[in-house]
Amino acid sequence: PLKKMSLISGLILPRPKKISNWKAPAENQVQNFWIKNLTALHPYLATTFSETLTKPESAPEWLTTNQITLLYKDGQTNDPKNYQPITCLPTY
C-alpha cells in the first residue's frame, strides 16, 4: 500500500502546477490558485484520489458532482437538437 500511495502521490502532486489559477471554481467555490498554493492540501488530495481509484464507491461528492448546462446553437428554441450540453467538472 505504501508503494502504491507513493506512486499516486508522484502522479498527482505535480498536477496542481498545470491548472489555471482563476478557472471557474468547483461546487466548493475554491479557486485553483488556492489549491495550487496551499500545499498542505496536496497529500490529502493524493490520498482521496488514491482511495477513489481503489474504491470508487468511496468517492467524495465534491469530486464527482457536476453541472450540465444546455447552450443554444441555432434554429428553433423548442427543438432539443439545437442545444449543446456542456458539463462543468472540478478542475483539480
Tab-separated table of C-alpha atoms in Angstrom:
chain	number	residue	atom	x	y	z
A	1	PRO	CA	0.000	0.000	0.000
A	2	LEU	CA	2.792	2.464	0.821
A	3	LYS	CA	4.474	1.908	-2.555
A	4	LYS	CA	1.139	2.360	-4.318
A	5	MET	CA	0.468	5.585	-2.391
A	6	SER	CA	3.862	6.982	-3.309
A	7	LEU	CA	3.162	6.227	-6.995
A	8	ILE	CA	-0.195	8.034	-6.819
A	9	SER	CA	1.389	10.974	-4.972
A	10	GLY	CA	4.124	11.179	-7.610
A	11	LEU	CA	1.494	11.412	-10.334
A	12	ILE	CA	-0.872	13.800	-8.572
A	13	LEU	CA	1.270	16.212	-6.589
A	14	PRO	CA	2.910	17.852	-9.655
A	15	ARG	CA	-0.536	18.281	-11.292
A	16	PRO	CA	-1.695	21.464	-9.490
A	17	LYS	CA	1.139	23.429	-11.128
A	18	LYS	CA	-0.525	22.869	-14.519
A	19	ILE	CA	-4.047	24.095	-13.719
A	20	SER	CA	-5.142	27.661	-14.419
A	21	ASN	CA	-5.413	29.882	-11.356
A	22	TRP	CA	-8.765	31.503	-11.924
A	23	LYS	CA	-10.866	28.944	-13.800
A	24	ALA	CA	-14.439	28.604	-12.620
A	25	PRO	CA	-14.354	27.049	-9.159
A	26	ALA	CA	-15.981	23.744	-8.333
A	27	GLU	CA	-19.045	23.435	-6.121
A	28	ASN	CA	-16.858	24.248	-3.094
A	29	GLN	CA	-16.147	27.694	-4.634
A	30	VAL	CA	-12.376	27.361	-4.047
A	31	GLN	CA	-10.304	28.870	-6.857
A	32	ASN	CA	-7.440	26.790	-8.280
A	33	PHE	CA	-4.966	29.432	-7.095
A	34	TRP	CA	-5.575	28.321	-3.504
A	35	ILE	CA	-5.388	24.621	-4.342
A	36	LYS	CA	-2.035	25.229	-6.025
A	37	ASN	CA	-0.570	27.318	-3.230
A	38	LEU	CA	-1.952	25.583	-0.143
A	39	THR	CA	0.487	22.714	-0.496
A	40	ALA	CA	-0.656	21.174	2.785
A	41	LEU	CA	-3.760	20.051	0.824
A	42	HIS	CA	-1.777	18.109	-1.780
A	43	PRO	CA	-1.203	14.925	0.276
A	44	TYR	CA	-4.915	14.916	1.226
A	45	LEU	CA	-5.915	15.224	-2.440
A	46	ALA	CA	-3.485	12.438	-3.392
A	47	THR	CA	-4.944	10.206	-0.679
A	48	THR	CA	-8.503	10.990	-1.804
A	49	PHE	CA	-7.703	10.221	-5.445
A	50	SER	CA	-5.890	7.018	-4.483
A	51	GLU	CA	-8.832	5.814	-2.388
A	52	THR	CA	-11.231	6.712	-5.200
A	53	LEU	CA	-9.221	4.653	-7.691
A	54	THR	CA	-9.203	1.609	-5.444
A	55	LYS	CA	-12.760	2.018	-4.085
A	56	PRO	CA	-14.871	4.139	-6.487
A	57	GLU	CA	-17.886	3.952	-4.167
A	58	SER	CA	-15.905	5.908	-1.575
A	59	ALA	CA	-15.518	8.950	-3.858
A	60	PRO	CA	-16.498	12.139	-2.031
A	61	GLU	CA	-19.401	14.062	-3.505
A	62	TRP	CA	-17.259	17.165	-4.168
A	63	LEU	CA	-15.121	15.117	-6.550
A	64	THR	CA	-17.953	13.665	-8.604
A	65	THR	CA	-20.557	16.447	-8.669
A	66	ASN	CA	-21.062	18.215	-11.984
A	67	GLN	CA	-23.412	20.671	-13.562
A	68	ILE	CA	-24.802	20.323	-17.082
A	69	THR	CA	-25.840	23.446	-18.969
A	70	LEU	CA	-27.532	23.423	-22.358
A	71	LEU	CA	-26.097	26.003	-24.748
A	72	TYR	CA	-28.330	27.139	-27.567
A	73	LYS	CA	-26.705	26.726	-31.009
A	74	ASP	CA	-29.205	27.864	-33.647
A	75	GLY	CA	-32.611	27.068	-35.112
A	76	GLN	CA	-35.865	26.754	-33.208
A	77	THR	CA	-35.520	27.114	-29.458
A	78	ASN	CA	-38.134	24.420	-28.764
A	79	ASP	CA	-36.089	21.707	-30.556
A	80	PRO	CA	-33.680	19.859	-28.210
A	81	LYS	CA	-31.244	19.057	-31.035
A	82	ASN	CA	-30.439	22.785	-31.257
A	83	TYR	CA	-28.748	22.695	-27.858
A	84	GLN	CA	-25.284	21.500	-26.928
A	85	PRO	CA	-24.743	20.063	-23.426
A	86	ILE	CA	-21.731	21.427	-21.560
A	87	THR	CA	-20.595	19.730	-18.357
A	88	CYS	CA	-18.627	21.648	-15.757
A	89	LEU	CA	-16.418	19.420	-13.607
A	90	PRO	CA	-13.907	20.292	-10.910
A	91	THR	CA	-10.543	21.174	-12.458
A	92	TYR	CA	-8.379	19.665	-9.755
